[in-house]
XYZ file of C-alpha atoms in Angstrom:
287
model
C -4.465 1.134 3.464
C -2.793 4.189 1.942
C 0.607 4.947 3.448
C 1.545 8.621 3.766
C 5.043 10.069 3.825
C 4.386 11.954 7.051
C 1.694 12.441 9.678
C 1.810 15.774 11.512
C -0.122 15.944 14.777
C -1.048 19.461 15.836
C -2.280 22.627 14.138
C -0.329 25.260 16.034
C 2.504 27.199 14.358
C 4.888 24.220 14.660
C 2.603 21.710 12.976
C 1.531 24.142 10.261
C 5.112 25.110 9.488
C 6.101 21.431 9.237
C 3.151 20.716 6.940
C 4.009 23.621 4.618
C 7.656 22.597 4.321
C 6.790 18.954 3.616
C 4.224 19.992 1.028
C 6.801 22.208 -0.680
C 9.125 19.190 -0.783
C 6.448 17.193 -2.584
C 5.533 14.856 0.262
C 2.194 13.172 0.764
C 1.088 14.293 4.218
C -1.672 14.063 6.802
C -2.205 17.018 9.128
C -4.254 16.263 12.247
C -5.811 18.918 14.457
C -8.602 21.424 14.764
C -9.650 23.174 11.560
C -10.004 26.381 13.550
C -6.346 25.870 14.566
C -4.751 25.911 17.993
C -6.822 27.461 20.801
C -3.647 29.150 22.010
C -3.453 31.140 18.749
C -7.087 32.194 18.924
C -6.729 33.384 22.523
C -3.697 35.644 21.937
C -4.566 39.353 22.113
C -1.304 40.759 20.788
C 1.912 39.196 19.458
C 4.871 41.550 19.152
C 7.767 39.328 18.098
C 6.484 37.418 15.056
C 8.836 38.523 12.287
C 7.148 40.684 9.668
C 3.824 40.840 11.514
C 4.344 43.280 14.406
C 1.524 43.855 16.897
C -0.608 41.129 15.327
C -3.485 39.578 17.219
C -3.946 35.833 17.400
C -6.955 36.225 15.116
C -4.808 37.975 12.488
C -2.222 35.200 12.565
C -4.914 32.534 12.410
C -6.447 34.066 9.283
C -3.043 34.340 7.586
C -2.177 30.775 8.518
C -5.483 29.475 7.127
C -5.007 31.449 3.903
C -1.524 29.983 3.489
C -2.843 26.453 4.020
C -5.604 27.048 1.492
C -3.155 28.429 -1.082
C -0.986 25.325 -0.624
C -4.055 23.038 -0.763
C -3.262 21.540 2.630
C -6.275 20.010 4.367
C -6.682 19.413 8.090
C -8.026 16.051 9.232
C -10.110 16.856 12.291
C -9.675 13.582 14.157
C -8.220 13.291 17.618
C -5.199 10.986 17.675
C -5.214 8.510 20.545
C -1.936 6.659 20.005
C 1.040 6.319 17.658
C 2.891 3.016 17.355
C 6.308 2.573 15.741
C 5.963 -0.534 13.561
C 9.491 -0.642 12.160
C 9.279 0.729 8.625
C 6.156 2.776 9.296
C 3.975 4.240 12.065
C 0.433 3.181 12.892
C -1.547 6.282 13.854
C -4.719 5.453 15.769
C -7.502 8.028 15.576
C -10.793 8.044 17.428
C -12.504 6.245 14.541
C -9.833 5.329 11.971
C -6.292 4.046 11.626
C -3.630 5.579 9.383
C -0.151 4.589 8.231
C 2.762 6.993 7.766
C 6.455 6.529 7.087
C 7.322 9.324 9.534
C 5.590 11.278 12.296
C 5.989 14.856 13.518
C 4.603 15.613 16.975
C 3.488 19.219 17.430
C 0.995 18.564 20.185
C 1.771 21.482 22.472
C 1.827 21.220 26.254
C -0.813 19.268 28.137
C -2.955 21.730 30.072
C -4.395 19.224 32.563
C -2.208 17.501 35.110
C -2.358 13.680 34.810
C -4.188 11.850 37.572
C -2.123 10.153 40.240
C -1.629 6.589 38.950
C -2.708 7.409 35.388
C 0.642 6.642 33.747
C 1.233 3.616 35.974
C -2.006 1.917 34.909
C -1.992 2.900 31.239
C -2.835 -0.286 29.337
C -3.819 -1.970 32.605
C -7.265 -0.478 32.951
C -6.594 3.115 31.894
C -7.470 4.021 28.311
C -7.834 7.174 26.217
C -9.750 5.665 23.299
C -13.342 4.416 23.510
C -13.247 3.013 19.969
C -9.959 1.176 20.534
C -10.629 -0.377 23.932
C -14.367 -0.170 24.590
C -15.102 -3.785 23.641
C -12.791 -5.042 26.413
C -15.322 -3.772 28.960
C -18.472 -5.452 27.710
C -20.710 -6.098 30.709
C -18.255 -4.487 33.121
C -18.251 -1.409 35.336
C -16.230 1.568 34.149
C -15.539 5.197 34.964
C -15.259 7.975 32.403
C -13.477 11.232 33.253
C -14.385 13.706 30.495
C -12.772 17.129 30.174
C -15.115 18.675 27.586
C -18.711 18.422 26.422
C -17.527 17.089 23.066
C -16.617 13.797 24.795
C -20.245 12.983 25.607
C -20.650 11.069 22.333
C -17.759 8.792 23.394
C -19.476 8.202 26.729
C -22.734 7.294 24.984
C -20.857 4.791 22.823
C -19.300 3.204 25.920
C -22.672 3.120 27.708
C -23.903 0.760 25.018
C -21.108 -1.677 25.864
C -20.561 -1.594 29.609
C -22.902 -2.715 32.400
C -22.538 0.474 34.463
C -20.701 3.759 33.976
C -19.712 6.408 36.492
C -19.395 9.613 34.491
C -17.284 12.494 35.821
C -17.951 15.662 33.759
C -14.953 17.930 34.401
C -16.629 20.811 32.586
C -19.751 22.942 32.851
C -23.194 22.201 31.438
C -23.217 18.417 31.131
C -26.011 17.497 28.707
C -26.142 13.717 29.121
C -29.752 12.628 29.599
C -29.832 10.021 32.361
C -33.355 8.967 31.361
C -32.015 7.801 27.991
C -28.972 6.091 29.499
C -30.057 4.549 32.828
C -26.730 2.741 33.283
C -24.853 6.078 33.498
C -24.406 7.634 36.920
C -23.298 11.272 36.651
C -21.049 12.240 39.560
C -20.110 15.893 40.019
C -16.766 15.185 41.675
C -13.169 15.625 40.507
C -11.131 12.419 40.065
C -7.790 12.603 41.842
C -6.225 9.150 41.969
C -6.331 5.703 40.339
C -5.590 2.605 42.404
C -5.224 -1.107 41.840
C -2.739 -3.963 41.945
C -2.087 -5.641 38.588
C -5.036 -3.742 37.059
C -7.235 -0.788 37.910
C -9.742 -1.432 40.672
C -10.639 2.019 42.056
C -10.935 5.650 41.141
C -10.775 8.172 43.971
C -12.162 11.697 44.109
C -11.689 14.329 46.779
C -14.790 12.867 48.492
C -15.271 9.206 47.635
C -13.825 5.982 46.243
C -15.499 4.015 43.420
C -14.894 0.390 42.405
C -14.402 0.008 38.641
C -12.938 -2.431 36.123
C -11.530 0.292 33.860
C -11.202 4.031 33.436
C -11.475 6.069 30.242
C -9.819 9.486 30.446
C -11.126 11.674 27.636
C -9.143 14.868 27.099
C -8.580 17.115 24.102
C -4.859 16.358 24.333
C -2.863 13.384 25.552
C 0.625 13.843 26.937
C 3.271 12.941 24.384
C 4.808 10.245 26.575
C 1.465 8.435 26.683
C 0.641 9.103 23.035
C 3.787 7.369 21.716
C 4.968 4.319 23.704
C 8.715 4.363 24.311
C 9.152 8.081 23.606
C 11.949 9.632 25.682
C 10.769 12.569 27.779
C 12.463 15.354 29.701
C 9.890 16.036 32.372
C 6.715 17.156 30.602
C 8.542 17.773 27.301
C 9.746 15.516 24.495
C 13.499 15.062 24.407
C 14.907 16.069 20.986
C 18.239 16.980 19.417
C 18.847 20.112 17.339
C 17.402 18.373 14.276
C 14.152 17.776 16.222
C 14.789 14.016 16.208
C 13.371 11.979 19.093
C 14.788 8.682 20.344
C 12.453 6.834 17.943
C 13.722 6.653 14.376
C 11.375 8.502 12.020
C 9.622 10.363 14.832
C 10.258 14.101 15.210
C 8.869 16.754 17.561
C 8.639 20.539 17.502
C 7.054 23.534 19.200
C 5.930 23.890 22.802
C 6.040 20.124 23.294
C 9.868 20.248 23.135
C 10.160 22.873 25.880
C 10.449 26.575 26.580
C 10.316 29.268 25.415
C 6.655 28.902 24.476
C 6.818 31.334 21.562
C 5.017 31.242 18.210
C 8.121 32.166 16.247
C 10.228 29.500 17.971
C 7.534 26.898 17.237
C 7.343 27.829 13.549
C 11.133 27.569 13.208
C 11.245 24.178 14.877
C 8.436 22.956 12.626
C 10.543 23.825 9.592
C 13.571 22.004 11.050
C 11.502 18.920 11.930
C 10.084 18.773 8.399
C 13.531 19.016 6.766
C 14.788 16.283 9.083
C 11.807 14.124 8.082
C 12.632 14.735 4.406
C 16.214 13.586 5.029
C 14.938 10.517 6.904
C 12.551 9.601 4.094
C 15.320 9.964 1.502
C 17.513 7.584 3.485
C 14.789 4.976 3.705
């Protein structure tokens, strides 16, 4: 398996800035995220404080960012990262379908929009999973629940339906297109999951109306909170705890942008991405 110098997770201003700096320093990088870039950028109507680009729209910034990436020959790997494990001298980055190795990692994942379910963190690894590919085989012939936050997760649910005995599917989005006639072991429930319960392992998922007995729960979101993405990562509330060099408590792991805290500003994120990349360069030189 090829080992990269750095894996950058996130295609907002922080992740893009980190990728550009590392590329300029001659590093072999992987940039994970959406090729259309961060949804936050695309939604911005007007940005007044981005140096040199006054009164720019999010669309204007997005186009300039994409042009810069193209000029630097930086490609975006459009695979959702499910977990990052510190292995000592390198990091194992687990995607939805592939694994990658990198000597350093920069987290630019933004802020999680959805609030975690009650009990989600407590039962992570004990019946709660974020990755169908990684953990699906553990539930062969068992009963599971899937809480999906976007239509794009339906393919993951179909994969799991081929493994489990029965699935309770909670579509937390509009226009669910799963065909129950094709997948008779899927029960679509239009309720919002609120709480996960169990003793040593998950045994129930509760909505605002009912309780369902399950052996495991897959929570499929576009983003995973940083504390759950990287085991052992020190957090400060909902944000990653970093020093002024954007170093986390895990050697070789850096963070930048909204995920490190307020203010949630594009220009602040881009600056922190540059700092995180230079710190990663220093780390790589020392190792």
